[in-house]
Amino acid sequence: MIKMYDLSKTYKGSGKRAVDGLTLEVNSGEIFGFLGPNGAGKSTTIKMLTGILKPDNGYIEIDGINLRDNPVAAKAKMAYVPDNHESYETLKGIEYLNFIGAVYKVPKAELNARIEKYAKQFGIFDVLGNLIATYSHGMKQKVMIVASILHEPDVWILDEPLTGLDPQSAYDLKQLMRQYADQGKTVFFSSHVIDVVEKVCDRIGIIREGKLIVVDTLDNIRASADVSLEQLFLTLTSGHNAEQAPADTAQSMDVQTTDNVPSNSSDNKGE
Amino acid sequence: MFRNYFALLKILFVQQFRVKDSTKHNSTGKKKRRKLSSTGVMYIVLAVVFLPILIGVAGGVYVLGRVQGSQNADVTLTLLLLICQALVTFFGVPSVITNVFASKDGDRLLCLPMRASTIFAAKLSVVYINETITSAITILFVLLPFGIGSGLGAAFYLLLPLAIILLPVLPLTLASIIAIPFAFLLRKFSNSGVLKVILQLVLFLSFMVVYMLVISQLTGVSSDNMQGTDEMAMLAEFIRQIVEQSQHIVKWILPDSMLAKAMTATSFGTSALNTLGALGLNVVLFGIVLLISVPMYKSSLIGNLENSGRRKRFDVAELKQTGKSKSLLSQLMICDFKRTMRDGQLGFQMLVNVVLMPLIIVIMAVVFNQTSDGALNDYVNTQTYQAIVALIMVGYLGSLAGSTNGWGLYAISRERQSFYLLKTLPISVKQLLLSKILLSTIVLTVTSVVAIVIAIFMFNLYWYWAIACVVTMILLQFATTCITTYLDIRKPVLNWTNFKQGLSNSVKSWVAVLIAYAEILLVGLFGGGFVVLYTFVPNIWVIIGMWLLLIIVSSLLAFFAFRFVVSKGEKLLDKVEA
């Protein structure tokens, strides 16, 4: 489970808040799709969630563990697939996977079994002996995905994970995400590909200009608003109904906004 | 072509000066004023420490000029130019390798409508312009005082700006030419990043050794005629012998000898002719470099980008063999070491600095043996000699480790963008810092042991004092690495693509040199006092006590330095934001 309460972040030199008062809970057993236009605050939110950035306000809990108070324990519960793979390129694939296995304290026998299983599933087992720098973009993405699931995390955070994947691998990843959620784990997934989000996610959130403007299940969206997710997204984020605030637009479509989402949050622990 | 050249040159320079540290700054009001004043204090301290040394060098060269006079000054000036060029070469060769042959932007440039020759010329120009700064400093503190002391004419002063411009040309030309066949060889070994780095290092060290041998041949003189005379007469004789010995050789180093003749000429015609000659020769040299190296450069660049690596299929048997159970700490260190050594820029820079230690011992030993003429043979078996040699080893090598050790100074910066991924992993700051500091200490220990073993043979150091040296050095190096790592985590630079420009010219490099001086002072104070005591109380327990005290002090330094860096680390690394 992920709990984010009243998160805010302003970058140095910028007067504008990249993330402004974001409150969100993602439950165990669900795939949560996080959408937003470019510059909306998606990456900033994910970076705060994964410990790369420190929020100016608010707090984050991963399975009940506060990320600020106990970062190591919180990070041990989760895994992150970044959108940028320019890391560890001078390691061989197997070296990187062994390193991640050691970081997450995966026993050697299990680590070997999982490396073999997932690397073969994604078609990169044969090239694990080569430097990551020699891999194609898609192969680097697959290494990151395999590395992220070696310790079978309770919370799986993926940032644009399908970019560069071939159709088979994209399908396998979606199946894996579904499997994870069905096992009671949490999957938090950000993407620009709305079709995929529509097929895969149980609930979605849309962020615009640092604020979460919609959080709802896809079933509700389909049933109530009689619009596709794509239409909803474009309407809310492109300002077609400029005279209406996004929340009003969403309400007119009978879609839940952050104003009327039932809150499960505990008492305020803001900084 | 020139439009592309200047456009690329501009971009390369803009990138260089925009590489900033990656911390979140809170630069308003009181904090900004405090930051500015602490930076100002640091620059003042650096000036106070380094200026006397530079002034001392300038003073020495001035006296040399006074004794030399203006007769045959062109020969001495040529030698001084060669020595200055040695400095430029020392900084310039690694710069050529990292900026030109191991740069990280090849894939972006090759797809542009721009010739490889244009890219090569622009990159080499960046190196050249950076080296003119080194050239200007050496000329200011070496050539200018000589000219004043020798009483040289107007030609000397008028041609000083030209000397600044021309000084780096010969070293960079030689560096580029030598790098070409080696670039071909390096591509053969592109499968192994480590072997590639070692080859680059061998190239660099061979080049420096040959350069130093040439200079020592030209300046090596006999001390036979210098006994029983006053110092100025000895210096005059020394200069006379050097001029006599070297004039037949230096006249063939045409770019330098023609420039020297132009600067020391008394007639306008001679000066002008030699100036044109020097200028023309340097232009021809640069042109030869472009002609020879450009065809090789493009294929070398493509070869780096192809970077085939191993093509062997990975199998299950290999999976079982790899990554045998290792602790997190050892995995952190092993991966860090492999990544650094396999990086074309990092590996070379990290290795050259630590290989210098044993090399300098060898050079010191050779110079010592040549100049002492066996005068100290009667003293090598005395405990005083043993203690002094051992203390010099510890102080000097320990300080080198502090000032040139990239493993500590760029502990976080060398991670580059990987650092952000590291932040998402369940690794505590303490574990991360310990892995960095331990790795640095282990690398330094290996080179320290090699250096001390050389000292045992070349300086007749006793093995048991050598062990005391090594133990003290390990502890001091651990403490120094903690401090240099702290300097890096205060202001890590993660967005560099060019090591020389992004990292090695930073202020923290100079602060590390200050720390090195502090270390020499510490060893000198503690050890020196005991050596003096031993002369009055010649008991072996005095020397033993000296080493015990040094080891205890070093241990305490190491302990508290580590606690300090860990206590500051968490808050500081929190400020590093993507």
XYZ file of N, CA and C in Angstrom, chain A residues 1 28-29 62-63 73-81 100 104 106 114 118 144-158 176-177 179-181 183-188, chain B residues 424 426:
141
model
N 0.847 -1.207 0.000
C 0.000 0.000 0.000
C 0.879 1.252 0.000
N -3.465 -2.094 -1.660
C -2.859 -3.373 -2.048
C -3.834 -4.089 -2.977
N -3.277 -4.835 -3.894
C -4.122 -5.610 -4.805
C -4.672 -4.810 -5.969
N 5.010 3.643 2.895
C 5.018 2.443 2.048
C 4.696 1.266 2.972
N 3.527 0.688 2.787
C 3.094 -0.409 3.670
C 3.220 -0.007 5.135
N 14.064 0.730 5.327
C 13.003 -0.281 5.456
C 11.901 -0.045 4.426
N 11.571 1.234 4.210
C 10.516 1.550 3.230
C 10.952 1.152 1.825
N 12.221 1.457 1.485
C 12.706 1.148 0.129
C 12.838 -0.354 -0.084
N 13.071 -1.085 1.016
C 13.188 -2.544 0.875
C 11.868 -3.163 0.449
N 10.788 -2.416 0.702
C 9.461 -2.939 0.362
C 9.085 -2.679 -1.086
N 9.810 -1.779 -1.716
C 9.369 -1.399 -3.048
C 10.464 -1.611 -4.087
N 10.050 -1.470 -5.335
C 10.993 -1.532 -6.452
C 10.588 -0.479 -7.457
N 11.567 0.011 -8.186
C 11.329 1.128 -9.101
C 11.926 0.812 -10.461
N 11.099 1.006 -11.495
C 11.608 0.876 -12.867
C 11.647 2.291 -13.444
N 21.801 -5.971 -7.539
C 20.462 -5.662 -7.019
C 20.004 -6.761 -6.070
N 18.916 -6.161 -2.115
C 17.628 -6.553 -1.532
C 17.707 -7.860 -0.750
N 18.392 -10.968 -1.450
C 17.736 -12.161 -1.996
C 18.734 -13.317 -1.887
N 15.311 -16.845 -10.059
C 14.486 -15.741 -10.562
C 15.155 -15.058 -11.758
N 12.969 -14.862 -15.124
C 12.501 -13.588 -15.696
C 13.339 -13.155 -16.904
N 16.142 -3.496 -16.444
C 15.604 -2.722 -15.305
C 14.362 -3.418 -14.744
N 13.521 -3.925 -15.627
C 12.292 -4.596 -15.176
C 12.636 -5.877 -14.409
N 13.518 -6.666 -14.981
C 13.915 -7.917 -14.311
C 14.539 -7.619 -12.960
N 15.419 -6.615 -12.926
C 16.093 -6.260 -11.666
C 15.077 -5.845 -10.608
N 13.999 -5.204 -11.051
C 13.040 -4.671 -10.076
C 12.193 -5.769 -9.427
N 12.097 -6.932 -10.060
C 11.207 -7.956 -9.482
C 11.956 -9.128 -8.852
N 13.251 -9.023 -8.794
C 14.030 -10.126 -8.223
C 13.681 -10.371 -6.750
N 13.334 -9.316 -6.051
C 13.033 -9.495 -4.629
C 11.529 -9.535 -4.372
N 10.746 -9.612 -5.468
C 9.279 -9.705 -5.379
C 8.733 -8.638 -4.423
N 8.826 -7.405 -4.837
C 8.492 -6.284 -3.943
C 6.996 -6.225 -3.639
N 6.663 -5.634 -2.500
C 5.254 -5.433 -2.158
C 4.667 -4.261 -2.929
N 5.529 -3.305 -3.248
C 5.082 -2.128 -3.994
C 5.976 -1.990 -5.226
N 5.338 -1.951 -6.374
C 6.095 -1.925 -7.641
C 5.762 -0.631 -8.354
N 6.764 0.208 -8.544
C 6.561 1.526 -9.151
C 7.235 1.528 -10.512
N 6.458 1.820 -11.542
C 7.012 1.783 -12.897
C 6.734 3.106 -13.606
N 2.383 -9.689 -15.978
C 3.096 -9.737 -14.705
C 2.509 -8.735 -13.718
N 2.179 -7.555 -14.231
C 1.597 -6.521 -13.371
C 0.259 -7.019 -12.814
N -0.673 -10.093 -12.444
C -0.365 -11.185 -11.507
C 0.019 -10.625 -10.140
N 0.841 -9.604 -10.157
C 1.295 -8.985 -8.928
C 0.116 -8.427 -8.134
N -0.733 -7.720 -8.842
C -1.879 -7.116 -8.167
C -2.794 -8.208 -7.597
N -1.973 -10.961 -6.505
C -1.328 -11.549 -5.314
C -1.434 -10.622 -4.098
N -2.097 -9.494 -4.285
C -2.276 -8.570 -3.159
C -1.209 -7.511 -3.048
N -0.375 -7.385 -4.094
C 0.666 -6.349 -4.048
C 0.155 -5.084 -4.738
N 0.934 -4.026 -4.579
C 0.535 -2.719 -5.128
C 1.375 -2.413 -6.356
N 0.696 -2.002 -7.422
C 1.423 -1.614 -8.636
C 1.056 -0.181 -8.969
N 2.055 0.679 -9.022
C 1.861 2.103 -9.330
C 2.571 2.364 -10.643
N 17.164 5.217 -4.647
C 15.904 4.470 -4.514
C 16.120 3.104 -3.876
N 17.435 0.227 -1.012
C 17.501 0.177 0.459
C 18.948 0.066 0.951
